[in-house]
Coordinates of C-alpha atoms and ligand atoms in Angstrom, one line a residue:
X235 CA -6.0 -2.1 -22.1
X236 CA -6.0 -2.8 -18.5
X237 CA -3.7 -3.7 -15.8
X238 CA -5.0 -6.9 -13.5
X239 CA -2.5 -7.0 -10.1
X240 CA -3.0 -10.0 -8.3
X241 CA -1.4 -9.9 -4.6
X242 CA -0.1 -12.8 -2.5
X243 CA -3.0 -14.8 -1.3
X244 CA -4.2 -14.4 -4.6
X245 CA -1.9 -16.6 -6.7
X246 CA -1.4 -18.9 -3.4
X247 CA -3.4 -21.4 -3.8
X248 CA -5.3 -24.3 -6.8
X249 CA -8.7 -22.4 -6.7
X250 CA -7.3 -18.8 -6.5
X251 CA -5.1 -19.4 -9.7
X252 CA -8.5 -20.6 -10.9
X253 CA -9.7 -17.7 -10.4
X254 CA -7.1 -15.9 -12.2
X255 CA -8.0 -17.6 -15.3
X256 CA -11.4 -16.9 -15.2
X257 CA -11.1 -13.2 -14.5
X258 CA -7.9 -12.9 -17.0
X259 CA -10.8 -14.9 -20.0
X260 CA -13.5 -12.7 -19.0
X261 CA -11.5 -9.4 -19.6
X262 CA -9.6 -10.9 -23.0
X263 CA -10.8 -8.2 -25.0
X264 CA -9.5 -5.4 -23.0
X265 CA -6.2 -6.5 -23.6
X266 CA -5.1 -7.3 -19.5
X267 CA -1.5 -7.0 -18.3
X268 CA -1.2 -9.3 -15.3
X269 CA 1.2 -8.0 -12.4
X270 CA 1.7 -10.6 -9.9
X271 CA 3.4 -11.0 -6.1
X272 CA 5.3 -13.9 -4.6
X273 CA 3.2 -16.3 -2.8
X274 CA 2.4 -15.3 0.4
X275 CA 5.2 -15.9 2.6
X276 CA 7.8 -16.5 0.5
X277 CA 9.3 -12.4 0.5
X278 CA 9.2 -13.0 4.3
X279 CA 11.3 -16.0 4.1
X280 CA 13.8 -14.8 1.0
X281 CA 14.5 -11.8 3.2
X282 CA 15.4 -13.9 6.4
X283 CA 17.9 -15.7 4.4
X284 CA 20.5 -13.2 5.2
X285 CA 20.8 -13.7 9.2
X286 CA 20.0 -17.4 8.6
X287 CA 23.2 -19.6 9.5
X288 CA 23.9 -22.3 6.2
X289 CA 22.0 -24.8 7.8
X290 CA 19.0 -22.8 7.8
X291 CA 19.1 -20.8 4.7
X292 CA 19.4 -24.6 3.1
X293 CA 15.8 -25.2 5.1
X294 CA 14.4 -21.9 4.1
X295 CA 15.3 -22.7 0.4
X296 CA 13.8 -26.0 0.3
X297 CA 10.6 -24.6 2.5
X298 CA 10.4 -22.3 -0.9
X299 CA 11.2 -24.9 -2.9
X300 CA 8.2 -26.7 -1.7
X301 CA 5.7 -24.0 -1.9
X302 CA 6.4 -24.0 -5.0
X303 CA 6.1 -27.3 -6.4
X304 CA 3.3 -28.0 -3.8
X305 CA 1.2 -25.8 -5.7
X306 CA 2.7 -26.7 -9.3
X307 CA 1.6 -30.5 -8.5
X308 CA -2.3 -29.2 -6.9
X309 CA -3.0 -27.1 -9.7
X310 CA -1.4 -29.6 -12.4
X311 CA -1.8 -33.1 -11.0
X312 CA 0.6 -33.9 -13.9
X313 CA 2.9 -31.4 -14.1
X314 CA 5.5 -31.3 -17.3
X315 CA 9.2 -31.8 -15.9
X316 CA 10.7 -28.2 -17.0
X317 CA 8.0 -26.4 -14.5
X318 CA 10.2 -27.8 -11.4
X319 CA 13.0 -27.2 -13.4
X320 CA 12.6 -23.9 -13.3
X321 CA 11.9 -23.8 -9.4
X322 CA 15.2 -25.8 -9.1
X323 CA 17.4 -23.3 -11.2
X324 CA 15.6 -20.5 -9.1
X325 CA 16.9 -22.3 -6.0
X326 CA 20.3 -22.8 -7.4
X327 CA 20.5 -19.4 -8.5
X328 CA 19.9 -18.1 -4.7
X329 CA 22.3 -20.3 -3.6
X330 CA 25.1 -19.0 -5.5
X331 CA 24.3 -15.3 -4.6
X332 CA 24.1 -16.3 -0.8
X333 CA 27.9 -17.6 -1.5
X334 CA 29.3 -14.7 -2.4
X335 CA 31.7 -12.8 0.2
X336 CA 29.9 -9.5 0.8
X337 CA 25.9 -9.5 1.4
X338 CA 24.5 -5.9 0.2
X339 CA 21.1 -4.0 -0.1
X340 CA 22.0 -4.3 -4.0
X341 CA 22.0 -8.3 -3.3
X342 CA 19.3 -8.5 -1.1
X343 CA 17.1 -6.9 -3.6
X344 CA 18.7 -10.0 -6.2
X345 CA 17.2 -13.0 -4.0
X346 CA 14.5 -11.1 -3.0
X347 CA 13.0 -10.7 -7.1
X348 CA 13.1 -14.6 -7.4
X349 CA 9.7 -14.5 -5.5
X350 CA 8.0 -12.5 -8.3
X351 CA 9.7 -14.5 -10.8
X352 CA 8.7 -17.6 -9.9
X353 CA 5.1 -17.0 -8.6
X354 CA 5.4 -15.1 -12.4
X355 CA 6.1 -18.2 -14.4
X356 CA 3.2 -20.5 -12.7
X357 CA 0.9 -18.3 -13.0
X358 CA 1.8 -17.4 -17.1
X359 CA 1.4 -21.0 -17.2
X360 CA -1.7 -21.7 -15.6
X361 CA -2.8 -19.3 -17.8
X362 CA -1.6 -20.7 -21.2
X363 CA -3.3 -24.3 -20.3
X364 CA -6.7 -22.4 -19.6
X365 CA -5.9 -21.7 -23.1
X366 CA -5.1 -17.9 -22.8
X367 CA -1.8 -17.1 -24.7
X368 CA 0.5 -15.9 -22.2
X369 CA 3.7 -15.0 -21.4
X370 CA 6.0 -14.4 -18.4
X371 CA 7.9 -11.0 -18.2
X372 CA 10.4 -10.4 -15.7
X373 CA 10.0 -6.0 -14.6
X374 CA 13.7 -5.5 -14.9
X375 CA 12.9 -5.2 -18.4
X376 CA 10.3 -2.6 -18.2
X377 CA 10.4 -0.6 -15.0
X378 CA 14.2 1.4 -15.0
X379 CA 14.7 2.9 -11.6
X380 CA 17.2 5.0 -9.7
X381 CA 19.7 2.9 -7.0
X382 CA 17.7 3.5 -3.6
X383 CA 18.1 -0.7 -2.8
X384 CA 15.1 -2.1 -1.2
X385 CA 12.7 1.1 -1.7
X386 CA 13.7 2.1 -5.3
X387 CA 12.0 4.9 -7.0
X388 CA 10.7 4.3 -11.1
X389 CA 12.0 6.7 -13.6
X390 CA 8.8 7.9 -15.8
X391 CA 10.5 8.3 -19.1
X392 CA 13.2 5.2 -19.6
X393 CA 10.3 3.1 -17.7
X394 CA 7.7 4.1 -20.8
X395 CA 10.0 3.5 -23.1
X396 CA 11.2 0.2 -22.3
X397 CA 7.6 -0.4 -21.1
X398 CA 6.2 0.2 -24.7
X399 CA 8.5 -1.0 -26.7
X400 CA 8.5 -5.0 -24.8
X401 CA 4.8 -5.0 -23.9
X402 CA 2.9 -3.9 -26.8
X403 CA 4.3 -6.3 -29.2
X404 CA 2.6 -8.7 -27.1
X405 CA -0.5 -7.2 -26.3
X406 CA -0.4 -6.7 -30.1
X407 CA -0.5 -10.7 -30.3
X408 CA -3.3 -11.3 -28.2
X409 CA -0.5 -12.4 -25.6
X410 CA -1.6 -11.6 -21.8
X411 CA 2.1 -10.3 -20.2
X412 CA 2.3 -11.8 -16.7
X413 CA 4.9 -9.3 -15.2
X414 CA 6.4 -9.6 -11.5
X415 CA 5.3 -7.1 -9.0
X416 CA 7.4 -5.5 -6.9
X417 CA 10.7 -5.6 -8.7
X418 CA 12.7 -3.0 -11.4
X419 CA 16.0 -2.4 -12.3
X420 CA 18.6 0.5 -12.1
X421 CA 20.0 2.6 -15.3
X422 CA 22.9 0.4 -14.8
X423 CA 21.3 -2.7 -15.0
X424 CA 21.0 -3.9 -11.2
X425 CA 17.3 -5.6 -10.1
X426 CA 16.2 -3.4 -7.7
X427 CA 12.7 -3.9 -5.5
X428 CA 10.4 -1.0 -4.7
X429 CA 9.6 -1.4 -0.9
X430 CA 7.5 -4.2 0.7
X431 CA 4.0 -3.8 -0.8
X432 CA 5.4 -2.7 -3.9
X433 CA 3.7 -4.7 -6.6
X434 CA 0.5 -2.7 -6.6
X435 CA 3.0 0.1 -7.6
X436 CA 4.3 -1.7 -10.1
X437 CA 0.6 -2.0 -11.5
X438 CA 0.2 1.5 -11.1
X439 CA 3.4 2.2 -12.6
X440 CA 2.7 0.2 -16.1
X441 CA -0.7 1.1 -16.1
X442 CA 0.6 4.2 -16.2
X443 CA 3.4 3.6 -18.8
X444 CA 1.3 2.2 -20.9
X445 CA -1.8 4.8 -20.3
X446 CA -4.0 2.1 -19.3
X447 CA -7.7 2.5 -19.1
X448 CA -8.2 1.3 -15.9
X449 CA -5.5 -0.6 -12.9
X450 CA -7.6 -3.6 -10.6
X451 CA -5.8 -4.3 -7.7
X452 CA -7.2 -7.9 -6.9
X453 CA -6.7 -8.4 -3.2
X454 CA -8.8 -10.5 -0.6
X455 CA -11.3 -7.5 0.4
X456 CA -14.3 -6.4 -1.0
X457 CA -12.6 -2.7 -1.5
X458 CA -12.1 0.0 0.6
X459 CA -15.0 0.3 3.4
X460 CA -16.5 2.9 5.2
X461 CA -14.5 2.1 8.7
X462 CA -12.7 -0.5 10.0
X463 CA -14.4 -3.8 9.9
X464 CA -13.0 -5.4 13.2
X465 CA -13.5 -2.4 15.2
X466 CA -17.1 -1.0 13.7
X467 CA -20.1 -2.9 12.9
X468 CA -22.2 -3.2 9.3
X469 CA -19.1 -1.3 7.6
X470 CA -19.7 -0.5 4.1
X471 CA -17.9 -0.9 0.5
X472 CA -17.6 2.5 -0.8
X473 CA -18.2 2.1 -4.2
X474 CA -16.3 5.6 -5.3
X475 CA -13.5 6.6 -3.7
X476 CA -11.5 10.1 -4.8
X477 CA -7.9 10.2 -5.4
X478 CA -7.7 12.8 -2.1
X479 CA -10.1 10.5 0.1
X480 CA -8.3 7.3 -1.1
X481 CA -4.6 9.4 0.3
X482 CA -6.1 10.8 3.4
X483 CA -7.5 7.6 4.2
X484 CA -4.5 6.0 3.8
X485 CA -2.5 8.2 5.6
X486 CA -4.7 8.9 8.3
X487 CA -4.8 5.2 9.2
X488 CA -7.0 2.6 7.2
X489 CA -6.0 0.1 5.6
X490 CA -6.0 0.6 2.5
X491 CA -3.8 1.0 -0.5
X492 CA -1.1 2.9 0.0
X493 CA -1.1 6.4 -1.3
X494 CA 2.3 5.9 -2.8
X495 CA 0.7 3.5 -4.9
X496 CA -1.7 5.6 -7.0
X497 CA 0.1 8.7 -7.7
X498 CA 1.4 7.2 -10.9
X499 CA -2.2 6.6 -11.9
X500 CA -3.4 9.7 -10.8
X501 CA -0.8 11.6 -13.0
X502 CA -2.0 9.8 -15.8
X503 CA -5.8 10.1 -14.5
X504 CA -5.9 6.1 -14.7
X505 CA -9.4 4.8 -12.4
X506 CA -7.8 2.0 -9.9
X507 CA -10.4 -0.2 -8.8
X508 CA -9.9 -2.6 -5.6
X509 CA -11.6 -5.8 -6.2
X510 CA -11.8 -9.3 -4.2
X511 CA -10.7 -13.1 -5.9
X512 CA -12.9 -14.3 -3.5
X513 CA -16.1 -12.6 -4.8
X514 CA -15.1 -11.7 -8.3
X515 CA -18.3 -10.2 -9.3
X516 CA -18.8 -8.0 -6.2
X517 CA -18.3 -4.4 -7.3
X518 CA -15.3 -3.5 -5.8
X519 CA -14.2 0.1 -5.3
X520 CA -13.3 2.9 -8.2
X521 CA -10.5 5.2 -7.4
X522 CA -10.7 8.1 -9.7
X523 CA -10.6 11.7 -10.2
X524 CA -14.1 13.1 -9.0
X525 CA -15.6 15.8 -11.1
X526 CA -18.7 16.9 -9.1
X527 CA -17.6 17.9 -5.7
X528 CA -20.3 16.1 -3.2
X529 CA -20.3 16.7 0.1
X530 CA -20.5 13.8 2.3
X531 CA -18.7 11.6 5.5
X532 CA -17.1 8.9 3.0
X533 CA -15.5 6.7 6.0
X534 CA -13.9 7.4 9.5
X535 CA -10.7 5.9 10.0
X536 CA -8.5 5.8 13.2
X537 CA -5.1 5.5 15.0
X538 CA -5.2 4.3 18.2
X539 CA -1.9 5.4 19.5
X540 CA -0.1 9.0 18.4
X541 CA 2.5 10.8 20.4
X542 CA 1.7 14.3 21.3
X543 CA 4.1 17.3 21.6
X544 CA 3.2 19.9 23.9
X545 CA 5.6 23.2 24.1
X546 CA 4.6 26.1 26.6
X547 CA 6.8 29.3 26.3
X548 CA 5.7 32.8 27.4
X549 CA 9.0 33.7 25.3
X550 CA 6.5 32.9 22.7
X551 CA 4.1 35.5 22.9
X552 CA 6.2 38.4 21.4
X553 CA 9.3 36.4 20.0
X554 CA 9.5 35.8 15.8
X555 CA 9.7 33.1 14.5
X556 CA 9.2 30.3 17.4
X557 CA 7.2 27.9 15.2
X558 CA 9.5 27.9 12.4
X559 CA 12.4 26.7 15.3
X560 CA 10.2 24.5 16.5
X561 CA 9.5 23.1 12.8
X562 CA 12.7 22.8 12.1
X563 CA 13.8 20.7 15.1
X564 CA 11.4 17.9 13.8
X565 CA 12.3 18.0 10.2
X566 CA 15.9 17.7 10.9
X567 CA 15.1 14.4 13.0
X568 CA 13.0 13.5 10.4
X569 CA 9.5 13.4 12.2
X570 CA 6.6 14.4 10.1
X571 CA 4.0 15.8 12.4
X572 CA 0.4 15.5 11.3
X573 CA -1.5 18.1 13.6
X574 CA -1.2 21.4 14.8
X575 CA -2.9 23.7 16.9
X576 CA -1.2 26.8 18.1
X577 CA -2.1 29.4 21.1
X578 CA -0.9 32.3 22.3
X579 CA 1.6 30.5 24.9
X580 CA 1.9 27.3 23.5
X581 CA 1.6 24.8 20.9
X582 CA 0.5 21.2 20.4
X583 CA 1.6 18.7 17.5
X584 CA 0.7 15.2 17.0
X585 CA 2.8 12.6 15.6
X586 CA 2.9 9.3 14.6
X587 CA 6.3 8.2 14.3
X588 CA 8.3 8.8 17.7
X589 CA 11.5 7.2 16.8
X590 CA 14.4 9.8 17.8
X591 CA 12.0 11.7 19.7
X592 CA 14.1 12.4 22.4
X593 CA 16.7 13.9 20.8
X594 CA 14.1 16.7 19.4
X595 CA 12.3 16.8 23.1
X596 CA 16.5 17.7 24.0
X597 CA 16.9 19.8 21.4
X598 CA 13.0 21.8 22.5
X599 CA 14.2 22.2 26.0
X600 CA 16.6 24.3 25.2
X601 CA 14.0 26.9 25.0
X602 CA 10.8 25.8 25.6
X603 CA 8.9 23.7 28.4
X604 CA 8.4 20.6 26.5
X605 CA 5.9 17.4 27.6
X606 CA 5.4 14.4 25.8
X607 CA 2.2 12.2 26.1
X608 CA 1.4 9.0 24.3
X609 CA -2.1 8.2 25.7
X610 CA -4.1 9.7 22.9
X611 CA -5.3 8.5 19.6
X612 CA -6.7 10.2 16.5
X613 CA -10.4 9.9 14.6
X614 CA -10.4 11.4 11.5
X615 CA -13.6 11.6 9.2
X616 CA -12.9 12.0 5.5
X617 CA -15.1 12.4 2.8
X618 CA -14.9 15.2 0.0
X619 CA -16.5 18.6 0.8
X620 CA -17.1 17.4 4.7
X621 CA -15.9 20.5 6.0
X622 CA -18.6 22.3 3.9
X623 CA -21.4 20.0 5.7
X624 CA -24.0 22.0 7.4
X625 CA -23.7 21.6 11.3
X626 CA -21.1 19.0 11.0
X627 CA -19.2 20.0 13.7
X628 CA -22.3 20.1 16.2
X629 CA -23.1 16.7 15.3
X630 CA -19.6 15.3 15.9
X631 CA -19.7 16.8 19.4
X632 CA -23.1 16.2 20.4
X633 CA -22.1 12.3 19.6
X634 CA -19.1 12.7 21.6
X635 CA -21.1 14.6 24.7
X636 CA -23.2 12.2 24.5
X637 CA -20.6 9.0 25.1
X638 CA -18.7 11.6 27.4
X639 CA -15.6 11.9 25.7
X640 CA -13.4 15.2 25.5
X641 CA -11.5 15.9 22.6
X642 CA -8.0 17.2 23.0
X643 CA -7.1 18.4 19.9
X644 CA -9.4 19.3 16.3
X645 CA -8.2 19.7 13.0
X646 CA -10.9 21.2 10.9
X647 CA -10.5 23.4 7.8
X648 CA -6.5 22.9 6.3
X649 CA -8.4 21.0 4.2
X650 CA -11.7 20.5 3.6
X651 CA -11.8 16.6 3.1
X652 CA -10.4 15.8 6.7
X653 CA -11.8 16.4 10.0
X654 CA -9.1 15.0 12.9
X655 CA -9.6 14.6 16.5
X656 CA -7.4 13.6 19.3
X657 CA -8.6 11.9 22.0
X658 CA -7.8 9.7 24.7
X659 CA -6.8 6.1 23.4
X660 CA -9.0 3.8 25.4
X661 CA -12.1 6.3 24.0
X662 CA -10.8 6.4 20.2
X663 CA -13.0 2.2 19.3
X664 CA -15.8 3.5 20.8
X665 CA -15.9 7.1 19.2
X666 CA -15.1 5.7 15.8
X667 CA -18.1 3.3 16.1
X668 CA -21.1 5.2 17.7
X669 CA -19.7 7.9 14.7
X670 CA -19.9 5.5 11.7
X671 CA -23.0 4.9 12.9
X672 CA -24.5 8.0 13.8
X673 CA -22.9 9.7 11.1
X674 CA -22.6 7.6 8.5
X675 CA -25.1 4.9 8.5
X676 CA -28.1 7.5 9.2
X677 CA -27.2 9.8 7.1
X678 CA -26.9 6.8 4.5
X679 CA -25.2 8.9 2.1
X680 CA -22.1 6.6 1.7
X681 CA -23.1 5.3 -1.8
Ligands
LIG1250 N1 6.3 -9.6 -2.5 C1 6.5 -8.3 -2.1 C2 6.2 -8.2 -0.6 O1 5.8 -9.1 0.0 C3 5.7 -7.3 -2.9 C4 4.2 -7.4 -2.7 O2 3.7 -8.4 -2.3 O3 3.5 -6.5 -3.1 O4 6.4 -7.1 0.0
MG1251 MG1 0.1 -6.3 -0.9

């Protein structure tokens, strides 16, 4: 069995749900589940229906409205009379929860879901006239969750049960189950949605429930490259990607899917593979567990703007327990720091997020000399092993020398798939291309 997640673009348009079909025929006999999005758009414009005045949340509706049975009438010419039907009861059931007298998280998440459901049912039925039994299934049946509104978090054991027990039946029939992304539903019964993005989740999450053999997340790229396409030049698809490089990539800043995303499947030791609707024969890229540990520069991702936190205290040198202060100051203002690199006299962390900073920068000045600086950015090269690589280090730098450009801050060595570096911001597009090329390209050990 398999789990096939289509995102937005991918079920927007005549050709793309074309697509679908094909892909969906040519994997029949692994038994698919199809997880779709809304349309493209249409989450956007359910979720500004809230500060909308009732003029405008009766344009938004019909604006969905229209998307809808736009592409109902391209794909079918002809279309049978219940398919915009079924938009219009959508439509009518909106309404009536934008009347009532309180709006809530627990609501929002309400209108929000009739994206999925109705991107859901046209694409179950596009399916069923390419003459592939099919069969729409709305998630609040499957995936049970707890009551976190708008960023909801699955429960594993109630979600494989109900998961089992309404999808097999079907998968036993030969029936492809086209389920909605993005959307689950509380012990207690209420839909709840599981953060924007959230239908490759969902994939993960009943690929996992149902200990599928592998999770495609159909999107419009050819799968996770080696940098940053607008940025670098002759980028690469990486045609194995580990769980851990898929993470740090992620969270070190490329685009792609979401770490969140795969833990699910990497519990259950599920491959994910990232595939493009626009090329559905390329290759893609695996995810998976990597037995043999290589070592190798797998890509170089970058963030162009980080916030960095430097604290100078001669108290420091003899006093106990400075850092843990220090630590604790951040945590309690909820900011996660990503790097660290500690002196005698002082220490430096990096940091992504600087909402609130102030209040911690107040808090640090209470005993330390505290300053702030947001012109640097962050390179980080990732691969499995990398840290292991024979004169790695002397290569990065002699790049760097080369171009003149000083590096602030290194990480190297907390773990050995991740090599960061701070520099200045206007330096970080040029570092991150002469690297992928000196570094990556040459060495031409990416595949
Ligand atoms: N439709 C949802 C969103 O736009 C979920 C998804 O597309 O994955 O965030
Ligand atoms: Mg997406």
């Amino acid at each position: 069995m398999i789990i096939a997640k289509f995102g937005g673009t991918s079920v927007s348009t005549k050709d793309r749900i074309q697509t679908i079909c094909d892909i969906i025929r040519s994997e029949q006999k692994r038994k698919p589940v199809v997880v779709v999005s809304a349309i493209r758009g249409v989450t956007d414009l359910l979720l500004s229906l809230h500060s909308a005045s009732r003029e405008e949340q009766k344009n938004i509706l019909s604006t969905i409205e229209q998307i809808h049975s736009d592409l109902i009438r391209s794909y079918w010419q002809n279309p049978p009379l219940d398919f915009s039907w079924y938009m219009k009861r959508c439509i009518r059931e909106i309404t009536a929860l934008l009347g009532r007298k309180r709006y809530s998280a627990a609501l929002q998440d309400r209108i929000v879901s009739y994206g999925e459901i109705m991107s859901s049912f046209i694409i179950s039925k596009a399916l069923s006239f390419a003459g592939i039994p099919a069969q729409q299934v709305v998630a609040t049946k499957l995936i049970v969750t707890d009551n976190n509104f708008g960023s909801a978090e699955f429960l594993p054991k109630e979600t494989r049960q109900k998961t089992k027990k309404t999808l097999i039946p079907f998968i036993e029939k030969g029936i492809v189950p086209v389920v909605t992304g993005f959307i689950g539903s509380s012990i207690s019964g209420k839909v709840t949605t599981l953060g924007r993005g959230g239908s490759d989740y969902s994939a993960a999450i009943l690929g996992y429930a149902l200990r599928a053999d592998e999770i495609q997340i159909w999107t419009d790229v050819d799968g996770i490259l080696t940098s940053d396409p607008r940025v670098v030049e002759n980028t690469e698809v990486l045609s194995i990607v580990s769980y851990r490089e898929a993470s740090e990539l992620a969270a070190f800043g490329a685009k792609v899917l979401h770490p969140r995303t795969i833990r699910p499947a990497i519990s259950a030791g599920i491959p994910v593979r990232v595939l493009n609707t626009l090329r559905p024969t390329a290759k893609g890229t695996r995810i998976e567990e990597k037995s043999v540990k290589q070592r190798h520069i797998a890509a170089i991702a970058a963030k162009r703007k980080i916030t960095l936190v430097n604290l100078y205290s001669t108290d420091m040198l003899l006093s106990k327990g400075f850092l843990a202060r220090v630590f604790s100051i951040f945590a309690k203002h909820n900011i996660s720091v990503d790097l660290v690199s500690v002196s005698e006299v002082s220490v430096s962390v990096s940091l992504d997020n600087d909402e609130d900073l102030q209040k911690v920068v107040t808090e640090l000045k209470e005993f330390t000399q505290v300053t702030v600086s947001q012109s640097f950015g962050m390179v980080s090269l990732i691969g499995e092993g990398i840290v292991g690589i024979q004169n790695i280090m002397k290569n990065i730098f002699s790049v760097l020398d080369r171009l003149n450009i000083m590096v602030k801050m290194i990480s190297l060595g907390a773990t050995d798939i991740n090599i960061s570096l701070v520099l200045a911001s206007s330096q970080v597009d040029e570092a991150v291309a002469v690297l992928h090329k000196e570094m990556i390209l040459k060495k031409g050990k990416t595949k």
